[in-house]
Short mmCIF file of C-alpha atoms and ligand atoms in Angstrom, two decimals:
data_model
loop_
_atom_site.label_atom_id
_atom_site.label_comp_id
_atom_site.label_asym_id
_atom_site.label_seq_id
_atom_site.Cartn_x
_atom_site.Cartn_y
_atom_site.Cartn_z
CA MET A 1 0.25 0.03 0.01
CA THR A 2 1.31 3.63 -0.96
CA ASP A 3 1.61 6.22 2.08
CA PHE A 4 -1.52 8.73 1.77
CA ILE A 5 0.06 12.00 1.67
CA GLU A 6 -2.21 14.50 3.52
CA PRO A 7 -3.46 17.17 1.87
CA VAL A 8 -2.68 20.79 3.15
CA ALA A 9 -4.18 24.18 2.59
CA TYR A 10 -1.46 26.85 3.13
CA ASP A 11 -2.43 28.55 0.05
CA ALA A 12 -6.27 28.51 0.80
CA VAL A 13 -6.05 32.43 1.51
CA GLN A 14 -5.17 33.39 -2.12
CA ARG A 15 -8.83 32.07 -3.13
CA PHE A 16 -10.25 35.31 -1.91
CA ASP A 17 -8.38 37.36 -4.10
CA LEU A 18 -10.65 39.50 -7.03
CA ARG A 19 -7.76 41.15 -8.55
CA ASP A 20 -8.27 39.71 -12.12
CA ARG A 21 -12.10 39.65 -11.88
CA VAL A 22 -15.02 41.90 -13.03
CA ALA A 23 -18.31 42.16 -11.32
CA LEU A 24 -21.39 43.69 -12.33
CA VAL A 25 -23.70 45.26 -9.16
CA THR A 26 -27.35 46.26 -9.62
CA GLY A 27 -28.80 48.65 -6.92
CA GLY A 28 -25.06 49.77 -6.33
CA ALA A 29 -26.12 53.26 -5.71
CA HIS A 30 -27.53 52.89 -2.30
CA GLY A 31 -27.34 50.70 0.84
CA LEU A 32 -26.14 47.32 0.93
CA GLY A 33 -25.34 47.09 -2.86
CA LEU A 34 -22.72 50.28 -2.39
CA ALA A 35 -21.06 48.47 0.30
CA ILE A 36 -20.52 45.72 -2.03
CA VAL A 37 -19.24 47.97 -4.91
CA THR A 38 -16.98 49.62 -2.44
CA ALA A 39 -15.93 46.16 -1.08
CA PHE A 40 -15.16 44.48 -4.43
CA LEU A 41 -13.12 48.02 -5.52
CA GLY A 42 -11.39 47.41 -2.44
CA ALA A 43 -10.65 44.03 -3.16
CA GLY A 44 -9.21 44.77 -6.77
CA ALA A 45 -12.11 43.94 -8.98
CA LYS A 46 -12.96 46.12 -11.88
CA VAL A 47 -17.04 47.06 -10.98
CA GLY A 48 -19.93 47.70 -13.27
CA VAL A 49 -22.85 49.28 -11.50
CA LEU A 50 -26.50 49.54 -12.79
CA ASP A 51 -28.63 51.53 -10.56
CA LEU A 52 -32.27 53.41 -11.12
CA ASP A 53 -30.87 56.71 -9.34
CA GLY A 54 -28.65 58.41 -11.78
CA GLU A 55 -28.02 61.21 -9.58
CA ALA A 56 -26.75 59.37 -6.78
CA LEU A 57 -24.05 57.33 -9.15
CA GLU A 58 -23.02 60.33 -10.75
CA ALA A 59 -22.41 61.70 -7.20
CA ARG A 60 -20.61 58.80 -6.09
CA MET A 61 -18.50 58.25 -9.01
CA PRO A 62 -15.17 60.47 -8.20
CA GLU A 63 -14.50 58.62 -5.05
CA MET A 64 -15.36 55.03 -6.44
CA ALA A 65 -13.13 55.82 -9.31
CA ALA A 66 -10.36 57.20 -7.18
CA ARG A 67 -10.25 53.77 -5.77
CA GLY A 68 -10.24 51.41 -9.01
CA LYS A 69 -11.94 50.71 -12.10
CA VAL A 70 -15.56 51.36 -12.19
CA VAL A 71 -18.11 52.10 -14.71
CA ALA A 72 -21.76 53.07 -13.77
CA ARG A 73 -25.05 53.18 -15.76
CA ALA A 74 -28.36 54.62 -14.55
CA VAL A 75 -30.35 51.49 -15.71
CA ASP A 76 -34.14 50.65 -14.45
CA THR A 77 -33.80 46.97 -14.36
CA ARG A 78 -37.65 46.39 -15.57
CA ASP A 79 -36.49 47.42 -18.69
CA ASP A 80 -35.31 44.67 -20.89
CA ASP A 81 -33.58 46.25 -23.58
CA ALA A 82 -31.33 49.07 -21.37
CA VAL A 83 -30.32 45.92 -19.22
CA ARG A 84 -28.95 44.17 -22.06
CA ALA A 85 -27.57 46.83 -23.67
CA ALA A 86 -25.85 48.19 -20.45
CA ILE A 87 -24.60 44.86 -19.61
CA ASP A 88 -22.74 44.48 -23.24
CA ASP A 89 -21.41 48.04 -22.80
CA ILE A 90 -19.84 47.11 -19.13
CA ALA A 91 -19.00 44.05 -20.43
CA ARG A 92 -17.22 45.38 -23.52
CA GLU A 93 -15.26 48.20 -21.49
CA LEU A 94 -14.66 45.92 -18.43
CA GLY A 95 -13.25 42.84 -20.40
CA GLY A 96 -16.12 40.44 -19.80
CA ILE A 97 -18.36 39.91 -16.33
CA ASP A 98 -17.09 37.23 -13.64
CA ILE A 99 -19.72 37.96 -10.74
CA LEU A 100 -23.10 39.21 -11.03
CA VAL A 101 -24.91 40.48 -7.79
CA ASN A 102 -28.75 41.22 -8.38
CA ASP A 103 -29.19 43.72 -5.13
CA ALA A 104 -31.64 46.10 -6.52
CA ALA A 105 -35.24 45.78 -4.99
CA THR A 106 -38.25 47.66 -4.03
CA PHE A 107 -40.41 47.57 -0.87
CA PRO A 108 -43.96 47.66 -1.25
CA SER A 109 -45.75 48.05 2.23
CA ALA A 110 -49.28 47.31 3.39
CA PRO A 111 -51.12 44.17 4.62
CA LEU A 112 -51.48 41.33 2.05
CA ALA A 113 -55.17 41.68 2.69
CA GLU A 114 -55.09 45.51 0.84
CA THR A 115 -52.32 44.22 -1.52
CA ASP A 116 -53.89 44.47 -5.31
CA SER A 117 -52.25 42.54 -8.12
CA LYS A 118 -50.59 45.58 -9.73
CA THR A 119 -48.77 46.01 -6.55
CA LEU A 120 -47.24 42.62 -6.37
CA THR A 121 -46.73 42.34 -10.19
CA ALA A 122 -44.79 45.46 -9.93
CA ALA A 123 -42.56 44.51 -6.85
CA LEU A 124 -41.86 40.73 -8.59
CA ASP A 125 -40.65 42.82 -12.11
CA VAL A 126 -37.90 44.46 -9.73
CA ASN A 127 -37.27 41.87 -7.39
CA VAL A 128 -37.46 38.56 -9.26
CA VAL A 129 -37.92 39.71 -13.32
CA GLY A 130 -35.28 41.83 -13.17
CA TYR A 131 -32.98 39.25 -11.27
CA LEU A 132 -33.77 37.03 -14.55
CA ARG A 133 -33.44 39.79 -17.11
CA THR A 134 -29.50 40.79 -15.67
CA VAL A 135 -28.92 36.79 -15.29
CA THR A 136 -30.02 35.93 -18.94
CA ALA A 137 -27.84 39.30 -20.19
CA ALA A 138 -24.67 38.41 -17.97
CA LEU A 139 -25.05 34.47 -18.66
CA PRO A 140 -22.87 34.29 -21.81
CA TYR A 141 -19.85 36.19 -19.99
CA LEU A 142 -20.54 34.36 -17.11
CA ARG A 143 -20.26 31.18 -19.21
CA ALA A 144 -17.19 32.78 -20.79
CA SER A 145 -15.67 33.37 -17.69
CA GLY A 146 -15.61 29.47 -16.40
CA ARG A 147 -15.70 30.57 -12.55
CA GLY A 148 -19.05 32.65 -12.80
CA ARG A 149 -20.77 33.73 -9.67
CA ILE A 150 -24.34 34.83 -9.07
CA ILE A 151 -25.11 36.44 -6.05
CA ASN A 152 -28.95 37.00 -5.39
CA PHE A 153 -30.16 39.19 -2.86
CA GLY A 154 -32.72 37.44 -0.38
CA SER A 155 -34.13 38.16 3.11
CA VAL A 156 -34.40 37.00 6.39
CA THR A 157 -38.16 38.08 6.19
CA PHE A 158 -38.80 34.96 3.60
CA PHE A 159 -37.91 32.88 6.82
CA LEU A 160 -39.86 34.87 9.40
CA GLY A 161 -42.80 35.38 7.32
CA HIS A 162 -43.00 39.22 8.84
CA PRO A 163 -42.55 41.81 9.59
CA ASP A 164 -45.94 43.09 9.24
CA GLY A 165 -47.02 44.86 6.23
CA LEU A 166 -43.98 43.39 3.69
CA GLY A 167 -45.97 40.52 2.57
CA ALA A 168 -45.39 41.31 -1.00
CA TYR A 169 -42.11 42.06 -0.40
CA ILE A 170 -41.49 39.03 1.29
CA ALA A 171 -43.25 36.99 -1.34
CA THR A 172 -40.65 38.00 -4.02
CA LYS A 173 -37.77 37.07 -1.83
CA GLY A 174 -39.26 33.58 -1.67
CA ALA A 175 -39.31 33.91 -5.58
CA VAL A 176 -35.55 34.73 -5.36
CA THR A 177 -34.75 31.84 -3.35
CA GLY A 178 -36.65 29.49 -6.18
CA LEU A 179 -35.21 31.03 -8.62
CA THR A 180 -31.66 30.85 -7.69
CA ARG A 181 -31.75 27.31 -6.72
CA ALA A 182 -32.73 26.36 -10.14
CA LEU A 183 -30.57 28.78 -11.56
CA ALA A 184 -27.57 26.40 -9.26
CA ARG A 185 -28.86 23.31 -10.94
CA GLU A 186 -28.85 24.76 -14.67
CA VAL A 187 -25.67 26.70 -14.82
CA GLY A 188 -23.21 24.51 -12.44
CA VAL A 189 -22.23 22.69 -15.52
CA ASP A 190 -20.45 25.94 -16.67
CA GLY A 191 -18.35 26.48 -13.38
CA ILE A 192 -21.13 29.01 -12.41
CA THR A 193 -22.47 29.08 -8.89
CA ALA A 194 -25.85 30.61 -8.12
CA ASN A 195 -26.31 31.54 -4.12
CA ILE A 196 -28.64 33.40 -2.15
CA LEU A 197 -27.39 36.43 0.25
CA ALA A 198 -30.30 36.88 2.63
CA PRO A 199 -29.66 39.72 5.18
CA GLY A 200 -30.77 40.21 8.31
CA ALA A 201 -31.74 43.77 9.38
CA PHE A 202 -29.40 46.45 8.56
CA PRO A 203 -29.56 50.04 8.86
CA THR A 204 -30.01 51.35 5.17
CA ARG A 205 -32.54 53.91 3.80
CA ALA A 206 -34.84 51.03 3.01
CA GLU A 207 -34.99 50.04 6.77
CA TYR A 208 -34.94 53.94 8.11
CA GLY A 209 -38.06 54.60 5.93
CA LEU A 210 -39.91 51.52 7.65
CA TYR A 211 -39.98 52.68 11.26
CA GLU A 212 -40.95 55.52 13.21
CA ASP A 213 -38.90 54.74 16.57
CA GLN A 214 -35.57 53.75 15.43
CA ALA A 215 -34.23 53.57 18.68
CA ALA A 216 -37.14 50.86 19.92
CA PHE A 217 -36.40 49.05 16.20
CA ASP A 218 -32.56 48.53 17.08
CA ARG A 219 -33.38 47.44 20.45
CA GLN A 220 -35.97 44.61 19.15
CA VAL A 221 -33.66 43.59 16.46
CA ILE A 222 -30.63 43.20 19.29
CA GLU A 223 -33.09 41.36 21.38
CA VAL A 224 -34.08 38.65 18.67
CA GLN A 225 -30.30 38.20 17.43
CA SER A 226 -27.75 35.88 18.79
CA VAL A 227 -25.18 38.68 18.23
CA LYS A 228 -25.85 41.60 20.56
CA ARG A 229 -25.11 44.39 18.16
CA ARG A 230 -26.82 45.98 14.65
CA GLY A 231 -25.55 44.65 11.70
CA ASP A 232 -22.85 46.93 9.64
CA VAL A 233 -23.16 47.07 5.65
CA SER A 234 -19.51 45.54 5.99
CA ASP A 235 -20.67 42.38 7.38
CA ILE A 236 -22.72 42.07 4.02
CA ALA A 237 -20.16 43.07 1.83
CA SER A 238 -17.55 40.66 3.63
CA ALA A 239 -20.36 38.00 2.86
CA ALA A 240 -20.56 39.09 -0.82
CA LEU A 241 -16.92 38.86 -1.26
CA PHE A 242 -16.57 35.23 -0.01
CA LEU A 243 -19.67 34.13 -2.29
CA ALA A 244 -17.99 35.89 -5.22
CA SER A 245 -14.64 34.40 -4.64
CA ASP A 246 -12.52 31.28 -5.46
CA ALA A 247 -12.93 30.53 -1.57
CA ALA A 248 -16.78 29.49 -2.25
CA SER A 249 -16.06 27.85 -5.63
CA PHE A 250 -17.87 24.57 -4.22
CA ILE A 251 -21.01 26.55 -2.68
CA THR A 252 -24.13 26.50 -4.69
CA GLY A 253 -28.00 27.13 -4.58
CA GLN A 254 -27.25 28.07 -1.09
CA THR A 255 -28.54 30.52 1.13
CA LEU A 256 -26.14 32.70 3.35
CA LEU A 257 -28.11 34.13 6.29
CA VAL A 258 -25.94 37.20 7.58
CA ASP A 259 -28.42 38.32 10.45
CA GLY A 260 -26.31 38.14 13.48
CA GLY A 261 -27.75 34.64 14.23
CA TRP A 262 -31.48 35.88 14.40
CA THR A 263 -32.68 32.48 12.47
CA PHE A 264 -31.01 29.29 11.52
CA ASN A 265 -31.72 27.62 8.51
N1 NAD B 301 -31.50 46.86 4.80
C1 NAD B 301 -31.72 45.58 5.26
O1 NAD B 301 -32.31 45.52 6.33
C2 NAD B 301 -31.99 44.22 4.06
C3 NAD B 301 -32.54 43.39 4.91
C4 NAD B 301 -33.16 42.11 3.81
C5 NAD B 301 -32.91 42.05 2.71
N2 NAD B 301 -32.42 43.27 2.31
C6 NAD B 301 -32.28 43.07 0.55
O2 NAD B 301 -31.08 43.69 0.29
C7 NAD B 301 -31.16 44.49 -0.98
C8 NAD B 301 -30.66 45.90 -0.88
O3 NAD B 301 -31.52 46.57 0.18
P1 NAD B 301 -30.75 47.84 0.63
O4 NAD B 301 -31.63 47.99 1.89
O5 NAD B 301 -29.48 48.43 0.50
O6 NAD B 301 -31.82 48.76 0.01
P2 NAD B 301 -31.80 50.46 -0.50
O7 NAD B 301 -33.09 50.90 -1.05
O8 NAD B 301 -30.85 51.50 0.12
O9 NAD B 301 -30.99 50.24 -2.29
C9 NAD B 301 -31.47 49.48 -3.00
C10 NAD B 301 -31.02 50.28 -4.43
O10 NAD B 301 -31.75 49.25 -5.85
C11 NAD B 301 -32.09 50.45 -6.55
N3 NAD B 301 -33.06 50.01 -7.49
C12 NAD B 301 -34.18 49.81 -6.97
N4 NAD B 301 -35.18 49.95 -7.71
C13 NAD B 301 -34.62 49.47 -9.00
C14 NAD B 301 -34.44 49.43 -10.42
N5 NAD B 301 -36.00 49.10 -10.74
N6 NAD B 301 -33.72 49.26 -11.15
C15 NAD B 301 -32.42 49.60 -10.83
N7 NAD B 301 -32.12 49.86 -9.48
C16 NAD B 301 -32.97 49.82 -8.54
C17 NAD B 301 -32.08 51.69 -5.73
O11 NAD B 301 -32.03 52.91 -6.57
C18 NAD B 301 -31.16 51.44 -4.51
O12 NAD B 301 -29.94 52.05 -4.84
C19 NAD B 301 -32.38 44.41 -1.21
O13 NAD B 301 -32.37 43.53 -1.87
C20 NAD B 301 -33.21 44.10 -0.31
O14 NAD B 301 -34.57 43.20 -0.43
C21 NAD B 301 -32.27 44.41 2.65
#
């Protein structure tokens, strides 16, 4: 019998390097998407950004461009043609696409009993169909990369079924979960992984608009989490860096809950 040589992993840290990668991030003008754009630039990736809010993108550009190579386009992810044109454009300018992050979302707020079909359909158009649009447009580039990564934003709310009044939004996040799991099966053969990044509660614009008494909400969140502090956008950016990197190349179809141990799946 030949001696078994125990494998080691001294070089595993190199798998976190994004210096030769191109990432595309939707919803990158604000909040968690903006945190991811800046983290990816910090990790050496070239970054394309799509967001509805052209003014915010323009205001951020000088600071981002000083940190690395970034191309931003004011695009509504509900627009098939605009999405496709912008993605082709960005891939041409940055030399392909290796990583796609779908962060853009809308947050309709009303009890389900008072939610009409138009409201849910409109939310699905951004939160689910919008993700499919970017995926189909980016897929040729992700396939060519041979190490493509798709990261779609889910939410802790899908696991909890609350807060009250976010039913339509929660339904869209359930659909993101199904979409991503099916995608993972379909694109694995091309060396592409597809995972769901599901945040707990993070202090972005979207959250601050929702609660009248922010201090009381902060206390409630800390109470239900296992980790006794509010989440920071860097917690999400770090998780996105991991899922985008070679370090996560054997992880697909999964939901990574970044919620301070609020829920366990
Ligand atoms: N903040 C949280 O606590 C939290 C919790 C769970 C999940 N999430 C998820 O994280 C993601 C980011 O949320 P956030 O809190 O940073 O929100 P945010 O509102 O700060 O950012 C969302 C971004 O998406 C953009 N956007 C919206 N509709 C668009 C469209 N049609 N086309 C292009 N861009 C569009 C907005 O302009 C904005 O820049 C979302 O998918 C959200 O569901 C957030």
